[in-house]
Coordinates of C-alpha atoms in Angstrom, one line a residue:
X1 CA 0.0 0.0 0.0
X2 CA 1.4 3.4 -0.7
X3 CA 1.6 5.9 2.4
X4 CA -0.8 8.1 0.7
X5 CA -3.2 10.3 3.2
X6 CA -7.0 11.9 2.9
X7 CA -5.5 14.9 2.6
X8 CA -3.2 13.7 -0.8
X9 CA -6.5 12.9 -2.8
X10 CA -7.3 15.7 -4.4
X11 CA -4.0 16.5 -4.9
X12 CA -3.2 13.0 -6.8
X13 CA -6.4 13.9 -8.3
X14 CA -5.4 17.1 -10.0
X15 CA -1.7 15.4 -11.1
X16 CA -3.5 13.0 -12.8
X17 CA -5.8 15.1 -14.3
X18 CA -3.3 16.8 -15.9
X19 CA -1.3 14.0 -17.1
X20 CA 1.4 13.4 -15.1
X21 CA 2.9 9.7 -14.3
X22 CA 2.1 7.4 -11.5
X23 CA 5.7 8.1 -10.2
X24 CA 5.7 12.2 -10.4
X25 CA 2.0 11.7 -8.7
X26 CA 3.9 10.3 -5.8
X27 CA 6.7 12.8 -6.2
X28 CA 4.5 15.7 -5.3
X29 CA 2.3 13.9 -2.5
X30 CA 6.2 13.8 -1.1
X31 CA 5.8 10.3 -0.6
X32 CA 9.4 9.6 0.7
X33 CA 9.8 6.1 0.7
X34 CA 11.7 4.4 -1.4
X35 CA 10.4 1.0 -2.1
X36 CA 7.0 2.6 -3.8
X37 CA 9.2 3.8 -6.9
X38 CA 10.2 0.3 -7.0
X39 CA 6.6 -1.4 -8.0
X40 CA 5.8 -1.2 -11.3
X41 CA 4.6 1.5 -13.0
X42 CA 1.1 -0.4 -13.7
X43 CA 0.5 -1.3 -10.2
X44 CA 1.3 2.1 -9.0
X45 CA -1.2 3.8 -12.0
X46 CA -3.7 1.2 -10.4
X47 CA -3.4 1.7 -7.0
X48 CA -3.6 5.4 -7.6
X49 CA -6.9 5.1 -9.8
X50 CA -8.7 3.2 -7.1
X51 CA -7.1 5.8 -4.3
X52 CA -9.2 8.5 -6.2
X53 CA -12.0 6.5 -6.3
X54 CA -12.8 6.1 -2.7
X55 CA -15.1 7.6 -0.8
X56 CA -14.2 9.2 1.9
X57 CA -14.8 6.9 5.2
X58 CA -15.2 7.5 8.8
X59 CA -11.6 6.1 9.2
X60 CA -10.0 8.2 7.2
X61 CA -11.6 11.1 8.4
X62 CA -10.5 10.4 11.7
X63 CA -6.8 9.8 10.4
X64 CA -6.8 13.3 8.9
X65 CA -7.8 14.7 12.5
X66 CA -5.0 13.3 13.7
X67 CA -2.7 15.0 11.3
X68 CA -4.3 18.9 10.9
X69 CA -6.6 21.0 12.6
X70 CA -10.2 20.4 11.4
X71 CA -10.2 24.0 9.7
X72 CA -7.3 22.5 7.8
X73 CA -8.9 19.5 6.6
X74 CA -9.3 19.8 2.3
X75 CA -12.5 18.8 0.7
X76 CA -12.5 16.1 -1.5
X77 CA -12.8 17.0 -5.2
X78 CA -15.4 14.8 -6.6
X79 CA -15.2 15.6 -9.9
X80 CA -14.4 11.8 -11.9
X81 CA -11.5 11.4 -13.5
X82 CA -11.5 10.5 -17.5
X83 CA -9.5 7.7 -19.0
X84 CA -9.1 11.0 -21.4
X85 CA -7.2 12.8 -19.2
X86 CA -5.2 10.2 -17.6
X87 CA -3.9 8.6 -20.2
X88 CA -1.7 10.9 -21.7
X89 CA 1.5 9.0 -23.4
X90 CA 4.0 11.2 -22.1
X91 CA 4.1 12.8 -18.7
X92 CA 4.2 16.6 -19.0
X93 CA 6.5 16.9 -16.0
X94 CA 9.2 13.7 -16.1
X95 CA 9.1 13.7 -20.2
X96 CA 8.9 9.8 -19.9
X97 CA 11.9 9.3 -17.6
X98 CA 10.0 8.1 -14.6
X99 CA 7.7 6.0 -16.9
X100 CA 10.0 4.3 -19.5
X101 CA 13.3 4.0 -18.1
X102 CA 12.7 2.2 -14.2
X103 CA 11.8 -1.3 -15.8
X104 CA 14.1 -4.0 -16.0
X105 CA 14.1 -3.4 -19.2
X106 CA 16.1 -0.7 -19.3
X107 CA 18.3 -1.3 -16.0
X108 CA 19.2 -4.2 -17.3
X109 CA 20.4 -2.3 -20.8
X110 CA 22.3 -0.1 -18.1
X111 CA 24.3 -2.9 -16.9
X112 CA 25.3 -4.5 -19.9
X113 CA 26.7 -1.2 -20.6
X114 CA 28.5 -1.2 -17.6
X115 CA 29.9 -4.9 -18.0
X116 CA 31.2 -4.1 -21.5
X117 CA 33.3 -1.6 -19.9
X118 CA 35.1 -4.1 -18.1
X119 CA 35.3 -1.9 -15.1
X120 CA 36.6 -4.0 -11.4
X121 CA 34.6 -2.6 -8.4
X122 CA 32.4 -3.8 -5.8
X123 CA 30.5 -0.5 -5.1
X124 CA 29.4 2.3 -7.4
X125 CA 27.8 5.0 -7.2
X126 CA 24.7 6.0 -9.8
X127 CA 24.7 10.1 -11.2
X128 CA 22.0 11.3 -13.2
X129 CA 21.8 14.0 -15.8
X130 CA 18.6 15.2 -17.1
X131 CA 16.9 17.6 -19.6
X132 CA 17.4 21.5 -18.7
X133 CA 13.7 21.8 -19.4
X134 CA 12.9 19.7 -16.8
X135 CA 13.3 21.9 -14.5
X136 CA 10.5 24.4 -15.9
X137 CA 8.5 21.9 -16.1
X138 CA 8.4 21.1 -12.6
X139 CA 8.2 24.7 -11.3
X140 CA 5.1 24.6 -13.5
X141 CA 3.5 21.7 -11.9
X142 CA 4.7 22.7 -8.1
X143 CA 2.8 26.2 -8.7
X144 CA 0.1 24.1 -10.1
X145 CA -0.2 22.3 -6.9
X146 CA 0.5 24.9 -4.9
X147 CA -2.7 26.5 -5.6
X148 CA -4.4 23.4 -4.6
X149 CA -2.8 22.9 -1.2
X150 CA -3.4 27.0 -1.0
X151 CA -6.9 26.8 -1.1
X152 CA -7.1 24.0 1.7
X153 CA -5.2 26.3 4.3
X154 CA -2.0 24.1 3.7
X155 CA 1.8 25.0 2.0
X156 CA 3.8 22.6 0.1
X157 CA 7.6 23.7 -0.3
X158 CA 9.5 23.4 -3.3
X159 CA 12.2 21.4 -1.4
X160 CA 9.3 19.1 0.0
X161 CA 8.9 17.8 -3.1
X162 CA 10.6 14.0 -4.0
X163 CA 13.7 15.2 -7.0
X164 CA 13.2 13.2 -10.0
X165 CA 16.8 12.4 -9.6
X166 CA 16.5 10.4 -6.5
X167 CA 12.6 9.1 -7.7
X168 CA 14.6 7.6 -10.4
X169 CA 17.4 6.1 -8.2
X170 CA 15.2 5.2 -5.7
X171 CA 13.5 3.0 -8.7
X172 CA 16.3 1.6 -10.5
X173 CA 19.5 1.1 -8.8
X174 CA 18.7 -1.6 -6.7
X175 CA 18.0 -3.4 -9.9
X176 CA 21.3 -2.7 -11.2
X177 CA 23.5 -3.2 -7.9
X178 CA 21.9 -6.7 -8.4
X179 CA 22.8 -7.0 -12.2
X180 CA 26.3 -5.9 -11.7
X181 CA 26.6 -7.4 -8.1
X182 CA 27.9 -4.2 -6.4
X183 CA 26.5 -2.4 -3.9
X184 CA 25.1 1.1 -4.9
X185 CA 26.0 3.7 -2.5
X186 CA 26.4 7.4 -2.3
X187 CA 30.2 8.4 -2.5
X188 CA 32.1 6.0 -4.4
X189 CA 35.7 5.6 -6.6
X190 CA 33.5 4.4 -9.6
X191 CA 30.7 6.0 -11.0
X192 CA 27.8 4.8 -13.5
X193 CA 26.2 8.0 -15.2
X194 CA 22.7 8.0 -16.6
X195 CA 22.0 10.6 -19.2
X196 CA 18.8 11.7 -20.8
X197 CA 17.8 14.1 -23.6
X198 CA 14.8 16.0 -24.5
X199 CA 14.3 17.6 -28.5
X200 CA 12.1 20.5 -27.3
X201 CA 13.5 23.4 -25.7
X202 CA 11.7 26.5 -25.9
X203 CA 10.2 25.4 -22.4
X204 CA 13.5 28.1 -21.3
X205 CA 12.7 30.4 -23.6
X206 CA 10.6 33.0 -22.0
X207 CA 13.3 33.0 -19.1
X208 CA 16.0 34.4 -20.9
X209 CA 13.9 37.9 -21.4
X210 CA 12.5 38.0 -18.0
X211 CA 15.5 37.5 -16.3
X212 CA 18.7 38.2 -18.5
X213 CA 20.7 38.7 -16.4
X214 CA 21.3 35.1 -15.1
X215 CA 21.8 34.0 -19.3
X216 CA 25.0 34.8 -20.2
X217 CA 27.0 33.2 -23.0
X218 CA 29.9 31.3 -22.2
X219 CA 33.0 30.2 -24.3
X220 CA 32.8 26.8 -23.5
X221 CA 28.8 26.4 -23.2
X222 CA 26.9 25.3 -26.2
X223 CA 24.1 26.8 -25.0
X224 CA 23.0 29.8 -22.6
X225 CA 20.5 27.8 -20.9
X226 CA 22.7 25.8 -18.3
X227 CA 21.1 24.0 -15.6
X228 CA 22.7 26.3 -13.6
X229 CA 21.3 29.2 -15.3
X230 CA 17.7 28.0 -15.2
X231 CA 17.7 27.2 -11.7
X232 CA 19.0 30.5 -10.9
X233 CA 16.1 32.5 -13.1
X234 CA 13.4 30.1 -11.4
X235 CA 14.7 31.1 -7.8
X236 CA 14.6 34.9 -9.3
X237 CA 11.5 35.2 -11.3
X238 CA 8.2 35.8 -9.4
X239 CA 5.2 32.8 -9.5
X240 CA 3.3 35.7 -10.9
X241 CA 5.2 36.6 -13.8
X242 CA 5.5 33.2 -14.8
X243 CA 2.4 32.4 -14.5
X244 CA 2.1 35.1 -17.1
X245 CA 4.6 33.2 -19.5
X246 CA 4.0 29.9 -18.9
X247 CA 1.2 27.5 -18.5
X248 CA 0.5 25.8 -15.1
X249 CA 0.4 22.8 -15.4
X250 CA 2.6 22.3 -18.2
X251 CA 1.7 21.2 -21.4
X252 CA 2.1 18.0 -22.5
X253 CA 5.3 17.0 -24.7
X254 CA 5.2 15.9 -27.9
X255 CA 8.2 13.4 -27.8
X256 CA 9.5 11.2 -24.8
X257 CA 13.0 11.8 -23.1
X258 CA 16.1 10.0 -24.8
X259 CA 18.8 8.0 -23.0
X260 CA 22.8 8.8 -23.8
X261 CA 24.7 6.2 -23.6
X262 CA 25.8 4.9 -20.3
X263 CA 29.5 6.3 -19.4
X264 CA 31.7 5.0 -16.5
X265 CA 34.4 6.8 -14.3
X266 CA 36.5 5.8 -12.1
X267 CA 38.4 8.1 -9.7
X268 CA 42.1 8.6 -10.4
X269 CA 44.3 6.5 -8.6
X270 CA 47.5 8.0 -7.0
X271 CA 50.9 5.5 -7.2
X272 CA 53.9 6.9 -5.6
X273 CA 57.6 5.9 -5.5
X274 CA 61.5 6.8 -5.9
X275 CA 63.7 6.3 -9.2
X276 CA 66.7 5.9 -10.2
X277 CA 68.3 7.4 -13.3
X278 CA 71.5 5.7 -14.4
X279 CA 71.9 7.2 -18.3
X280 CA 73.0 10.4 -19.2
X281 CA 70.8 10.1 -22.5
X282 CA 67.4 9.9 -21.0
X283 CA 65.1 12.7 -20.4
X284 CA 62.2 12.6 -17.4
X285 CA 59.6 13.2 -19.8
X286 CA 59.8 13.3 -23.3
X287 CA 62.0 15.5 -25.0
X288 CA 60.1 17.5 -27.9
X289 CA 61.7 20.2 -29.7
X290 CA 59.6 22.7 -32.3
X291 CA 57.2 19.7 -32.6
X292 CA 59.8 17.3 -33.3
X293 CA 60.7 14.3 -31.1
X294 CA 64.4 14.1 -30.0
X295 CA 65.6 10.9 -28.1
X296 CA 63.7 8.0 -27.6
X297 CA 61.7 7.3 -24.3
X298 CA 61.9 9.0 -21.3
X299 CA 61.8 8.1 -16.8
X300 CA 57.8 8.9 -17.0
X301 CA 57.1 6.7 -19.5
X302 CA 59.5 3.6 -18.7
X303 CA 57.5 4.1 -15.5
X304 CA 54.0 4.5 -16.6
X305 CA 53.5 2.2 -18.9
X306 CA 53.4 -0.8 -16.7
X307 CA 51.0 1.2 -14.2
X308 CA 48.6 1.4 -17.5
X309 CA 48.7 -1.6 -18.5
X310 CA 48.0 -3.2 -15.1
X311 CA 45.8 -0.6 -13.8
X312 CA 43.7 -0.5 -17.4
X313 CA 43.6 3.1 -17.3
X314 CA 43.2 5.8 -19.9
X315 CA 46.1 8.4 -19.2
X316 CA 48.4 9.3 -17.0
X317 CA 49.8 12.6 -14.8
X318 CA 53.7 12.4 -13.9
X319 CA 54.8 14.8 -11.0
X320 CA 58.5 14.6 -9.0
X321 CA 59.8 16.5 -6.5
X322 CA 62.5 17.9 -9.0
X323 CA 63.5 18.0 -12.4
X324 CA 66.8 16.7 -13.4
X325 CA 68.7 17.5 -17.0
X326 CA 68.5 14.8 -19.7
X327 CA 72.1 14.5 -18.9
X328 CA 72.6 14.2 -15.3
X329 CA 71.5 10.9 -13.5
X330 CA 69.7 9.7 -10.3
X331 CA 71.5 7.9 -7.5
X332 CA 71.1 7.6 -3.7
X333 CA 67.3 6.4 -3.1
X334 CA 66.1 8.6 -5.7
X335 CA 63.9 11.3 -6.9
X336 CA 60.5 11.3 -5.2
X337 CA 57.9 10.9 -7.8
X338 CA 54.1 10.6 -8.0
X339 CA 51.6 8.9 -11.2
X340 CA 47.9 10.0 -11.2
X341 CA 46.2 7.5 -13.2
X342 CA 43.3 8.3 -15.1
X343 CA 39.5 6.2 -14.8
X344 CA 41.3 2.8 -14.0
X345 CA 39.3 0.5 -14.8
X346 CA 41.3 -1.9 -12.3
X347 CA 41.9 -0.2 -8.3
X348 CA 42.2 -2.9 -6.2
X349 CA 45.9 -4.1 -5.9
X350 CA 47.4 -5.5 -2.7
X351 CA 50.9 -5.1 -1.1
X352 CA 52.4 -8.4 -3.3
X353 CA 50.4 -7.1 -6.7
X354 CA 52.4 -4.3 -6.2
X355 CA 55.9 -5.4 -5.7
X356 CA 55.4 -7.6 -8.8
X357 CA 54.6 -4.1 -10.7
X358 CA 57.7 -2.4 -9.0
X359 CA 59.4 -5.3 -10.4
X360 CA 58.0 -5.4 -13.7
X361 CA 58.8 -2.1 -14.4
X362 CA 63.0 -2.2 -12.8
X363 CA 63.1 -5.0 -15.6
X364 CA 62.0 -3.5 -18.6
X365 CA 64.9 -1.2 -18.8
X366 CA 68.3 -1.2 -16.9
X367 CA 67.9 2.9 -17.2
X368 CA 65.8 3.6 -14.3
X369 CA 65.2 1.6 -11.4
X370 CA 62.2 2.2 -9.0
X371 CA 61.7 1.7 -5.0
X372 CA 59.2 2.0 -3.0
X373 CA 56.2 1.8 -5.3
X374 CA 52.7 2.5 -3.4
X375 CA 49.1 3.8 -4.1
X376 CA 49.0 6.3 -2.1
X377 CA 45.7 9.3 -1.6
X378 CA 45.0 12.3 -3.5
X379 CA 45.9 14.1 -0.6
X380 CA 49.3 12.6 -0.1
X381 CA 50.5 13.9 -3.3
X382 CA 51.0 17.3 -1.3
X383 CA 53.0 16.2 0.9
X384 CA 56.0 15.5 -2.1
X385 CA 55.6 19.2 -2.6
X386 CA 55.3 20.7 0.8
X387 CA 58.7 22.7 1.7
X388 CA 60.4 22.7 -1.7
X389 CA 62.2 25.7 -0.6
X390 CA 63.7 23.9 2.2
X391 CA 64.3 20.5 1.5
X392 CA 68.1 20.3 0.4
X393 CA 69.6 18.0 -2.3
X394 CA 73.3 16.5 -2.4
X395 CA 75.3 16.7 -5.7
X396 CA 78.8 15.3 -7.3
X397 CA 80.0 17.2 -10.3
X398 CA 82.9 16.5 -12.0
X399 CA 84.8 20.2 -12.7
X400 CA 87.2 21.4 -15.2
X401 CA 89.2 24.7 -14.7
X402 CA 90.7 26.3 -17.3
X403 CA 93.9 27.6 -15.1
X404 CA 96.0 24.7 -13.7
X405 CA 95.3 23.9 -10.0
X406 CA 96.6 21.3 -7.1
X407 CA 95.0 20.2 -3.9
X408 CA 95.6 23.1 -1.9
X409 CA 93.6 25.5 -4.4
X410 CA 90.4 23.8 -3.3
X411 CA 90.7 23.8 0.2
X412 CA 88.9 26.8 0.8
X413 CA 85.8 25.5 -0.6
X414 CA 85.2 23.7 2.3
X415 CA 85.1 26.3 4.7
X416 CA 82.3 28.3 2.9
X417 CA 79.0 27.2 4.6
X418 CA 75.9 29.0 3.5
X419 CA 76.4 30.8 0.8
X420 CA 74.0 33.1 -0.4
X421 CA 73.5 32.9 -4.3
X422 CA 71.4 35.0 -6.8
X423 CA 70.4 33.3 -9.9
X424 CA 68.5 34.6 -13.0
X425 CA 66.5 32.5 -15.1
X426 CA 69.3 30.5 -16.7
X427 CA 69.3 30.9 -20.8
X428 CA 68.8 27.2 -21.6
X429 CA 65.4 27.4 -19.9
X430 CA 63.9 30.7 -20.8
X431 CA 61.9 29.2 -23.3
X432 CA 59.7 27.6 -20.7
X433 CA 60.3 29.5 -17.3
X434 CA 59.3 32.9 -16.7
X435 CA 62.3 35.5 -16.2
X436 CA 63.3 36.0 -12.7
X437 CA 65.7 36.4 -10.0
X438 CA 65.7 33.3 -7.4
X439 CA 67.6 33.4 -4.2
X440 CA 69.3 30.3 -3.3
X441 CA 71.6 28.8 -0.5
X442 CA 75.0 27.0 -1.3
X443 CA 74.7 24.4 1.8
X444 CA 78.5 23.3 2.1
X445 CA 80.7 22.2 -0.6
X446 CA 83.6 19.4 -0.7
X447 CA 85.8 18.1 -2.8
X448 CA 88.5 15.8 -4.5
X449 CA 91.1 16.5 -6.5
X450 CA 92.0 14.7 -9.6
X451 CA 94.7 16.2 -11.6
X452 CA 95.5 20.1 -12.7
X453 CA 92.3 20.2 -14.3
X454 CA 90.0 18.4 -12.8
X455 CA 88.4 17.9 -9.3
X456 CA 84.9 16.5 -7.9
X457 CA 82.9 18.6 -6.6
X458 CA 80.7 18.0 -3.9
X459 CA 77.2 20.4 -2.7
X460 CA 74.7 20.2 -0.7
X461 CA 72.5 23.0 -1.9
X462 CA 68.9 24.2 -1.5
X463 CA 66.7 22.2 -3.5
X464 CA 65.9 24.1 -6.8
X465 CA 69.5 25.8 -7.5
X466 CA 70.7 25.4 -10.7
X467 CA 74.2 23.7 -9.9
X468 CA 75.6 24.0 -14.3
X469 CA 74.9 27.6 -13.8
X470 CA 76.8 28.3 -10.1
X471 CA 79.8 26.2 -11.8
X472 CA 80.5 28.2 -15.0
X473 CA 78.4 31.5 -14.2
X474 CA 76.0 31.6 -17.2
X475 CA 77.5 35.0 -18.4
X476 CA 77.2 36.4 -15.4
X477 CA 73.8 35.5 -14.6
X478 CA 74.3 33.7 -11.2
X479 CA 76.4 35.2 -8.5
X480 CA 78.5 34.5 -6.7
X481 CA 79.9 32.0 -9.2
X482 CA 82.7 29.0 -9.0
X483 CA 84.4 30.7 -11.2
X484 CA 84.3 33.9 -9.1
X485 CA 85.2 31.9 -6.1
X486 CA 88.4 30.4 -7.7
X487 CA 89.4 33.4 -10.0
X488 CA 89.3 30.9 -13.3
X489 CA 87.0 29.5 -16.2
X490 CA 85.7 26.4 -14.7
X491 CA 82.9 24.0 -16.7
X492 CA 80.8 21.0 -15.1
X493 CA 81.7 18.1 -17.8
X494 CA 79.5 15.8 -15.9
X495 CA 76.3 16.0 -12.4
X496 CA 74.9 13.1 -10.5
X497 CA 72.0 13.9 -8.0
X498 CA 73.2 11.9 -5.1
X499 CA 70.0 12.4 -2.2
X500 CA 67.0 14.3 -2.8
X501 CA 66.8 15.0 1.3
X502 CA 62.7 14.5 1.5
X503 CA 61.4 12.1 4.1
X504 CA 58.6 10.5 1.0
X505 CA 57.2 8.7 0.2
X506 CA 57.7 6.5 3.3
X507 CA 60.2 3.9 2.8
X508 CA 58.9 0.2 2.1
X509 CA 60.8 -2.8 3.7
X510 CA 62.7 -4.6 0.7

């Protein structure tokens, strides 16, 4: 039985009268359970039909006591209702979404959908997009019932009313949870989205004059009358003045609704790790110069690729705490780095799955080599950024100076701690960094000396100084410079990152 009261007939009454479905009838009686948009649309019609038709008794009378005071109480409309004006194809409110699309039918051409994505979850979550019309449509009917509940003493919010969103839920996903055999809850990883359609749209029209100021085009809008926009209008505009433009109740449509096709979407998944970089030939991410490619592969994608393939997703987001040059390579524990993979259609990997992936991918090149692989959250990606300005790095570089030099030459390098550098933009990367001064500390230096021309050196700097540029000066552009500091022309012929001093992600047990 529904949970319908003495006080809902006429309103049913009226709905019906006008044409509107079995399911928006309920909607607008603000019948709130759930498991009455589950029956079928032909026992609900039925049971409606034959509400209508009874006469008022004694018992119900003394129900509606119970719930308003007896100047309160509405008087039953006994006016018949007409198979003519009942039996209108296509509901004037819903446009056919709560009548043609909650039988298995359909739910089960929902899921099939779904299955042919070849998605992995155990829960999902069900979003629903409808018409923009829709919306006008139902302002229409509420000010139609409105002046019902008016007349009887009574008031009947807009926010009252049962959403044709969660009518539709409340009707269908059970039905699918069960096809798919996943629970449907309300925040999930993976989503199913339900679209609909509707041809006619001049129901919006008439808003766009009498409030144009909440219609505004948009570059990336197709259209002016957004959801958001036509919400907006029917909060602004006055149930007079649309009264004036529009009819109450609405009029009925001449075509039903339309349903997209069904789309899945799963929330990114977040891996994060350390690599390794052992070649001096291998860029972090591909290397493209004036549109043209220029070496072949990259750390990002020797590390991606086995993530896509085992997570099933469509794209990929590569972030490290640093950048280092094609030519300089990656030792210690290596550079903190971070994958955000895009709609996997495969989440679920335990700690085993993943050290076979970690695996997989330290053997398919002997360029990189990755630790400490990990899904980590969204909001643990921060953390690889947090402090950049004061995490440190350690560096060896291997030095040429143009005037000869022995062992004592150096030794004054070591007793400079903190050292306060200024460094412009460098040359080699104005092209893609904006033109600046940065101010950057010189940690402690070390070294060893080689021969006459040739020493290592040895920083540990402030992460985000450009080491080539402190060595040979870059025209003047950082200072001071090694080459002010030993009074010669000195080049870097070769740089290895040694530590990147950042406590993530947290270390895994081997």
């Amino acid at each position: 039985m529904l949970s319908l009261k003495e006080k809902d007939r006429p309103i049913v009454r009226k709905l019906l009268c006008a044409g509107c479905c079995a399911r928006c009838v309920l909607r607008f009686c603000c019948v709130g359970t759930s498991s009455a948009y589950r029956r079928s649309y032909q026992d609900l019609r039925k049971e409606l039909l034959a509400f209508i038709s009874e006469e008022s008794s004694p018992q119900s009378l003394s129900e509606e006591k119970t719930d308003a005071p007896p100047n309160k109480r509405m008087r039953i409309d006994e006016d018949p209702v007409t198979p003519a004006q009942t039996d209108s194809d296509i509901c004037p409110v819903c446009l056919g979404v709560l009548q043609d699309f909650c039988d298995p039918t359909f739910t089960k051409q929902v899921s099939d959908a779904v299955k042919k994505q070849q998605y992995e979850f155990d829960s999902l979550v069900l979003t629903v997009s409808l018409p923009t019309q829709m919306s006008v449509r139902e302002h229409s009917c509420w000010l139609h019932v409105k002046k019902e509940v008016r007349e009887k003493s009574m008031c009947l919010g807009k926010e009252d009313v049962i959403q044709v969103k969660d009518a539709f839920k409340w009707a269908v996903q059970g039905k699918i949870g069960q096809e798919l055999g996943a629970a449907v809850v309300a925040n999930c990883p993976c989503e199913v989205s339900v679209g609909f359609i509707h041809p006619e749209t001049e129901d919006c029209h008439f808003l766009a004059n009498t409030c144009p100021d909440c219609f505004k085009p948009t570059k990336n809008k197709a259209s002016i009358f957004t959801r958001m926009a036509v919400v907006k209008a029917l909060e602004k505009i006055s149930e007079e003045k649309f009264s004036r433009h529009y009819v109450c109740p609405p009029k009925t449509a001449n075509t039903r609704c339309t349903a997209l096709d069904t789309t899945c979407l799963h929330t990114s998944i977040f891996i994060a790790g350390r690599y390794s970089k052992f070649s001096r030939e291998l860029p972090q991410t591909p290397w493209v110069i004036d549109g043209e490619r220029r070496m072949h592969g990259s750390v990002e994608e020797l590390i991606a690729a086995p993530l896509l393939s085992s997570f099933r997703a469509d794209g990929f987001n590569f972030s490290s705490s640093g950048r280092e040059d094609v030519d300089v390579r990656t030792l210690g524990n290596g550079q903190p780095f971070a994958v955000e993979l895009l709609n996997p259609h495969r989440a679920k990997f335990n700690r085993n799955e993943i050290k076979q992936l970690q695996e997989k991918i330290n053997q398919s090149s002997d360029k990189i080599r990755v630790r400490d692989l990990q899904i980590i959250t969204r909001e643990a990606t921060s953390r690889m950024k947090e402090g950049e300005e004061k995490k440190t790095k350690t560096y060896s570089a291997f030095i040429w100076t143009q005037k000869a030099i022995d062992s004592t030459d150096l030794e004054f390098l070591a007793n400079i701690k903190d050292l306060r550098i200024a460094q412009k933009t460098p040359l080699r990367v104005l092209h893609r960094r904006p033109l600046a001064v940065r101010q950057r500390l010189i940690h402690s230096m070390s070294t060893i000396y080689l021969d006459k021309h040739h020493f290592t050196l040895k920083l540990c700097t402030q992460a985000g100084t450009y080491i080539k540029e402190f060595v040979h000066g870059d025209f003047g552009r950082t200072i001071p410079n090694l080459c002010d500091l030993m009074k010669t022309d000195a080049d870097i012929l070769e740089l290895d990152v040694e530590s990147v001093d950042v406590d993530w992600p947290p270390a895994l047990p081997d």
